[in-house]
mmCIF file of C-alpha atoms and ligand atoms in Angstrom:
data_model
loop_
_atom_site.group_PDB
_atom_site.id
_atom_site.type_symbol
_atom_site.label_atom_id
_atom_site.label_comp_id
_atom_site.label_asym_id
_atom_site.label_seq_id
_atom_site.Cartn_x
_atom_site.Cartn_y
_atom_site.Cartn_z
ATOM 1 C CA MET X 1 11.934 24.456 7.194
ATOM 2 C CA PRO X 2 13.681 22.117 9.659
ATOM 3 C CA ASP X 3 12.784 18.468 9.156
ATOM 4 C CA GLN X 4 10.812 18.126 12.366
ATOM 5 C CA GLN X 5 8.716 21.173 11.566
ATOM 6 C CA ALA X 6 8.105 19.969 8.026
ATOM 7 C CA GLN X 7 7.078 16.601 9.393
ATOM 8 C CA ASN X 8 4.686 18.133 11.909
ATOM 9 C CA ALA X 9 3.164 20.293 9.190
ATOM 10 C CA ALA X 10 2.692 17.262 6.930
ATOM 11 C CA GLY X 11 1.188 15.346 9.861
ATOM 12 C CA ALA X 12 -1.241 18.177 10.615
ATOM 13 C CA GLN X 13 -2.284 18.323 6.967
ATOM 14 C CA ASP X 14 -2.838 14.555 6.907
ATOM 15 C CA GLY X 15 -4.961 14.881 10.052
ATOM 16 C CA ALA X 16 -7.113 17.555 8.407
ATOM 17 C CA ARG X 17 -7.530 15.679 5.140
ATOM 18 C CA ILE X 18 -7.809 12.043 6.189
ATOM 19 C CA PRO X 19 -10.716 11.122 8.459
ATOM 20 C CA SER X 20 -9.553 9.339 11.638
ATOM 21 C CA ALA X 21 -12.638 7.120 11.406
ATOM 22 C CA GLY X 22 -14.579 6.129 8.324
ATOM 23 C CA THR X 23 -16.561 3.490 6.535
ATOM 24 C CA ALA X 24 -13.852 1.448 4.782
ATOM 25 C CA LEU X 25 -13.690 -2.311 5.384
ATOM 26 C CA VAL X 26 -10.210 -3.822 5.142
ATOM 27 C CA HIS X 27 -9.576 -7.500 4.373
ATOM 28 C CA VAL X 28 -6.093 -8.919 3.893
ATOM 29 C CA LEU X 29 -6.352 -11.539 1.128
ATOM 30 C CA GLN X 30 -2.780 -12.797 1.509
ATOM 31 C CA ASP X 31 -0.170 -12.023 4.151
ATOM 32 C CA GLY X 32 3.041 -11.407 2.257
ATOM 33 C CA TYR X 33 6.342 -13.162 2.967
ATOM 34 C CA ALA X 34 9.936 -13.420 1.806
ATOM 35 C CA ARG X 35 11.809 -16.591 2.693
ATOM 36 C CA GLU X 36 14.208 -19.174 1.389
ATOM 37 C CA ASP X 37 13.251 -22.802 1.187
ATOM 38 C CA ALA X 38 14.529 -25.883 -0.637
ATOM 39 C CA GLY X 39 12.805 -24.736 -3.845
ATOM 40 C CA GLY X 40 14.462 -21.308 -3.858
ATOM 41 C CA ASP X 41 13.618 -17.748 -2.788
ATOM 42 C CA ARG X 42 9.892 -17.471 -2.164
ATOM 43 C CA VAL X 43 8.335 -14.018 -2.329
ATOM 44 C CA GLY X 44 4.689 -13.255 -1.762
ATOM 45 C CA SER X 45 3.110 -9.814 -1.709
ATOM 46 C CA THR X 46 0.668 -8.774 0.943
ATOM 47 C CA VAL X 47 -2.555 -8.413 -1.062
ATOM 48 C CA THR X 48 -5.361 -6.394 0.493
ATOM 49 C CA LEU X 49 -8.995 -5.740 -0.385
ATOM 50 C CA ILE X 50 -10.539 -2.457 0.770
ATOM 51 C CA VAL X 51 -14.244 -1.859 0.247
ATOM 52 C CA ASP X 52 -15.892 1.536 0.705
ATOM 53 C CA ALA X 53 -18.953 3.140 -0.898
ATOM 54 C CA ASN X 54 -18.833 2.118 -4.583
ATOM 55 C CA ALA X 55 -15.151 1.206 -4.525
ATOM 56 C CA ALA X 56 -13.642 -2.276 -4.267
ATOM 57 C CA VAL X 57 -9.893 -1.769 -4.215
ATOM 58 C CA VAL X 58 -7.154 -4.387 -4.431
ATOM 59 C CA VAL X 59 -3.787 -3.167 -3.169
ATOM 60 C CA ASP X 60 -0.682 -4.872 -4.577
ATOM 61 C CA PRO X 61 -1.909 -7.782 -6.702
ATOM 62 C CA GLY X 62 1.594 -9.180 -6.819
ATOM 63 C CA MET X 63 3.217 -12.561 -6.463
ATOM 64 C CA VAL X 64 1.141 -15.347 -4.935
ATOM 65 C CA SER X 65 1.719 -19.087 -4.865
ATOM 66 C CA SER X 66 -1.769 -19.656 -6.295
ATOM 67 C CA ARG X 67 -3.953 -17.263 -8.294
ATOM 68 C CA ALA X 68 -6.924 -19.538 -7.590
ATOM 69 C CA ALA X 69 -6.382 -19.147 -3.851
ATOM 70 C CA LEU X 70 -6.218 -15.365 -4.221
ATOM 71 C CA LEU X 71 -9.487 -15.287 -6.168
ATOM 72 C CA ALA X 72 -11.071 -17.645 -3.628
ATOM 73 C CA ALA X 73 -10.076 -15.254 -0.845
ATOM 74 C CA LEU X 74 -11.695 -12.422 -2.815
ATOM 75 C CA ALA X 75 -14.857 -14.500 -3.353
ATOM 76 C CA GLY X 76 -14.953 -15.047 0.408
ATOM 77 C CA HIS X 77 -15.823 -11.337 0.663
ATOM 78 C CA ASP X 78 -18.464 -11.574 -2.089
ATOM 79 C CA ILE X 79 -16.353 -9.721 -4.643
ATOM 80 C CA ASP X 80 -15.782 -11.175 -8.091
ATOM 81 C CA PRO X 81 -12.733 -10.108 -10.112
ATOM 82 C CA GLY X 82 -14.802 -8.105 -12.596
ATOM 83 C CA SER X 83 -16.267 -5.992 -9.777
ATOM 84 C CA VAL X 84 -12.914 -4.733 -8.541
ATOM 85 C CA THR X 85 -13.016 -1.008 -9.381
ATOM 86 C CA ASP X 86 -9.428 -0.039 -8.538
ATOM 87 C CA VAL X 87 -5.996 -1.574 -8.183
ATOM 88 C CA VAL X 88 -3.192 0.249 -6.357
ATOM 89 C CA PHE X 89 0.504 -0.444 -6.937
ATOM 90 C CA SER X 90 2.463 0.523 -3.811
ATOM 91 C CA HIS X 91 5.470 0.722 -6.153
ATOM 92 C CA HIS X 92 6.607 -0.812 -9.413
ATOM 93 C CA HIS X 93 8.409 -3.998 -8.345
ATOM 94 C CA PRO X 94 6.918 -7.080 -10.039
ATOM 95 C CA ASP X 95 6.310 -8.875 -6.740
ATOM 96 C CA HIS X 96 3.550 -6.279 -6.121
ATOM 97 C CA THR X 97 2.139 -5.889 -9.627
ATOM 98 C CA VAL X 98 2.269 -9.090 -11.713
ATOM 99 C CA ASN X 99 -1.336 -10.149 -11.178
ATOM 100 C CA ALA X 100 -3.065 -6.848 -11.968
ATOM 101 C CA ALA X 101 -4.705 -8.311 -15.087
ATOM 102 C CA LEU X 102 -6.825 -10.611 -12.922
ATOM 103 C CA PHE X 103 -9.083 -7.554 -12.497
ATOM 104 C CA PRO X 104 -10.143 -6.582 -16.020
ATOM 105 C CA ASN X 105 -12.321 -3.569 -15.161
ATOM 106 C CA ALA X 106 -10.100 -1.941 -12.567
ATOM 107 C CA ARG X 107 -8.414 1.413 -12.914
ATOM 108 C CA ILE X 108 -4.799 1.104 -11.846
ATOM 109 C CA HIS X 109 -3.183 3.718 -9.596
ATOM 110 C CA ASP X 110 0.508 4.319 -9.059
ATOM 111 C CA PHE X 111 2.593 7.268 -7.870
ATOM 112 C CA TRP X 112 2.191 9.389 -11.001
ATOM 113 C CA ALA X 113 -0.868 8.254 -12.947
ATOM 114 C CA VAL X 114 -4.150 6.413 -13.190
ATOM 115 C CA TYR X 115 -4.404 3.845 -16.000
ATOM 116 C CA ASP X 116 -7.913 3.120 -17.300
ATOM 117 C CA GLY X 117 -8.059 0.873 -20.366
ATOM 118 C CA ASP X 118 -5.663 2.635 -22.719
ATOM 119 C CA LEU X 119 -6.038 6.008 -20.997
ATOM 120 C CA TRP X 120 -2.926 7.220 -19.167
ATOM 121 C CA ILE X 121 -4.113 9.964 -16.809
ATOM 122 C CA SER X 122 -1.143 11.741 -15.265
ATOM 123 C CA ARG X 123 -1.615 13.002 -11.727
ATOM 124 C CA ASP X 124 0.310 13.075 -8.456
ATOM 125 C CA ALA X 125 -0.910 10.312 -6.104
ATOM 126 C CA GLU X 126 -0.391 12.508 -3.046
ATOM 127 C CA GLY X 127 -3.857 13.325 -1.732
ATOM 128 C CA ALA X 128 -5.750 11.260 -4.324
ATOM 129 C CA GLU X 129 -9.138 10.056 -3.087
ATOM 130 C CA LEU X 130 -10.492 6.676 -4.267
ATOM 131 C CA SER X 131 -13.569 6.956 -2.049
ATOM 132 C CA PRO X 132 -14.476 9.126 0.960
ATOM 133 C CA SER X 133 -12.548 6.723 3.249
ATOM 134 C CA ILE X 134 -9.706 5.617 0.948
ATOM 135 C CA HIS X 135 -6.803 7.973 0.191
ATOM 136 C CA LEU X 136 -3.320 7.747 -1.285
ATOM 137 C CA MET X 137 -0.159 9.247 0.172
ATOM 138 C CA ALA X 138 3.281 9.615 -1.412
ATOM 139 C CA THR X 139 5.679 7.706 0.876
ATOM 140 C CA PRO X 140 8.996 7.289 -0.948
ATOM 141 C CA GLY X 141 11.860 5.375 0.635
ATOM 142 C CA HIS X 142 11.784 1.698 -0.387
ATOM 143 C CA THR X 143 12.022 3.106 -3.911
ATOM 144 C CA ASP X 144 11.652 6.725 -5.078
ATOM 145 C CA GLN X 145 8.117 5.958 -6.227
ATOM 146 C CA ASP X 146 6.226 4.448 -3.292
ATOM 147 C CA ILE X 147 2.683 5.269 -2.305
ATOM 148 C CA SER X 148 0.650 4.129 0.667
ATOM 149 C CA THR X 149 -3.077 3.403 0.692
ATOM 150 C CA VAL X 150 -4.851 4.866 3.709
ATOM 151 C CA ALA X 151 -8.199 3.392 4.766
ATOM 152 C CA SER X 152 -10.307 5.122 7.398
ATOM 153 C CA THR X 153 -12.348 2.461 9.203
ATOM 154 C CA ALA X 154 -14.623 2.300 12.221
ATOM 155 C CA ASP X 155 -11.559 1.091 14.201
ATOM 156 C CA GLY X 156 -9.117 3.733 13.043
ATOM 157 C CA ILE X 157 -6.737 4.195 10.162
ATOM 158 C CA TYR X 158 -5.225 1.215 8.345
ATOM 159 C CA VAL X 159 -2.261 1.902 6.074
ATOM 160 C CA CYS X 160 -1.110 -0.495 3.342
ATOM 161 C CA THR X 161 2.526 0.369 2.743
ATOM 162 C CA HIS X 162 5.902 -1.010 1.722
ATOM 163 C CA ALA X 163 7.691 1.341 4.136
ATOM 164 C CA TRP X 164 8.011 -1.819 6.250
ATOM 165 C CA TRP X 165 8.323 -5.375 4.897
ATOM 166 C CA GLY X 166 7.007 -6.638 8.231
ATOM 167 C CA ALA X 167 6.710 -5.559 11.854
ATOM 168 C CA ASP X 168 10.499 -5.836 12.283
ATOM 169 C CA GLY X 169 11.321 -3.627 9.343
ATOM 170 C CA PRO X 170 13.992 -4.390 8.264
ATOM 171 C CA ALA X 171 15.069 -1.178 9.999
ATOM 172 C CA ASP X 172 17.412 -0.407 7.106
ATOM 173 C CA ASP X 173 15.712 -1.357 3.869
ATOM 174 C CA PRO X 174 18.383 -2.972 1.643
ATOM 175 C CA PHE X 175 16.629 -1.618 -1.475
ATOM 176 C CA SER X 176 16.277 1.948 -0.207
ATOM 177 C CA PRO X 177 17.998 4.607 -2.324
ATOM 178 C CA ASP X 178 17.881 6.969 0.696
ATOM 179 C CA GLN X 179 17.201 5.715 4.210
ATOM 180 C CA ASP X 180 16.468 9.272 5.488
ATOM 181 C CA VAL X 181 13.681 9.637 2.958
ATOM 182 C CA LEU X 182 12.279 6.298 4.141
ATOM 183 C CA SER X 183 12.476 7.445 7.779
ATOM 184 C CA ARG X 184 10.525 10.606 6.976
ATOM 185 C CA SER X 185 7.839 8.577 5.233
ATOM 186 C CA ARG X 186 7.671 6.179 8.174
ATOM 187 C CA ALA X 187 7.220 9.098 10.588
ATOM 188 C CA ARG X 188 4.420 10.501 8.505
ATOM 189 C CA ILE X 189 2.652 7.118 8.359
ATOM 190 C CA LEU X 190 3.109 6.545 12.097
ATOM 191 C CA SER X 191 1.518 9.930 12.836
ATOM 192 C CA ILE X 192 -1.828 8.623 11.522
ATOM 193 C CA ALA X 193 -1.761 4.786 11.469
ATOM 194 C CA SER X 194 -3.646 2.585 13.932
ATOM 195 C CA VAL X 195 -2.670 -0.547 11.987
ATOM 196 C CA ILE X 196 0.052 -1.072 9.395
ATOM 197 C CA ILE X 197 -0.317 -3.628 6.607
ATOM 198 C CA PRO X 198 3.287 -4.115 5.429
ATOM 199 C CA GLY X 199 4.572 -5.382 2.074
ATOM 200 C CA HIS X 200 5.685 -8.849 3.141
ATOM 201 C CA GLY X 201 4.171 -9.726 6.489
ATOM 202 C CA PRO X 202 1.056 -9.795 8.643
ATOM 203 C CA SER X 203 -0.539 -6.536 9.722
ATOM 204 C CA PHE X 204 0.662 -5.051 13.004
ATOM 205 C CA VAL X 205 -0.122 -2.317 15.485
ATOM 206 C CA PRO X 206 2.835 0.080 15.529
ATOM 207 C CA GLY X 207 4.576 0.682 18.845
ATOM 208 C CA PRO X 208 7.823 2.015 20.283
ATOM 209 C CA GLU X 209 9.746 -0.959 18.824
ATOM 210 C CA THR X 210 8.557 -0.246 15.277
ATOM 211 C CA PRO X 211 11.598 0.717 13.173
ATOM 212 C CA ARG X 212 11.571 4.437 12.358
HETATM 213 ZN ZN1 LIG I 301 9.815 -3.571 -3.737
HETATM 214 ZN ZN1 LIG I 302 8.184 -6.092 -1.910
#
């Protein structure tokens, strides 16, 4: 199948499977960043809380300057760490995973499994449902093992993803093993997303200037 056709087919399937409006509530707990300062290279992950039905999901509990500040942001939404039901790793880099143990009761989801206590439950993340309004999508490109978390809200679809570090891209991801694969994932995300919550920057509304 030519790429464009494959992409349209994937987009149509996403449209059928993922509700364009839903009941999820999305709260960014930390806007991620990547910058140099006098102390060295500073890297913070965008950390997001998504609440829907019985699920309280933390996406990318990675590097933060202060764990206390992260937990305070969580408490600001009336969620304590023990009530977090699920953690999602967008991919396996430590800057997005190192603080997972802050949430002792959470199942952890990545591209190929769910980890629950000492249970390793193999499954493909593509199409996984965490709640009626929270779904996972396989979106390789920054690494070979990226997933995006798709939240259907009253204001449209929010996608937490490392397919962009921030609104400006970078257009060519310096870590990407295959930029074409990343471009296909970006196209698929853009076909459904109202708002993108990128790996290392504030959320943004995608537009014509968004790197493809
Ligand atoms: Zn990474
Ligand atoms: Zn990152």
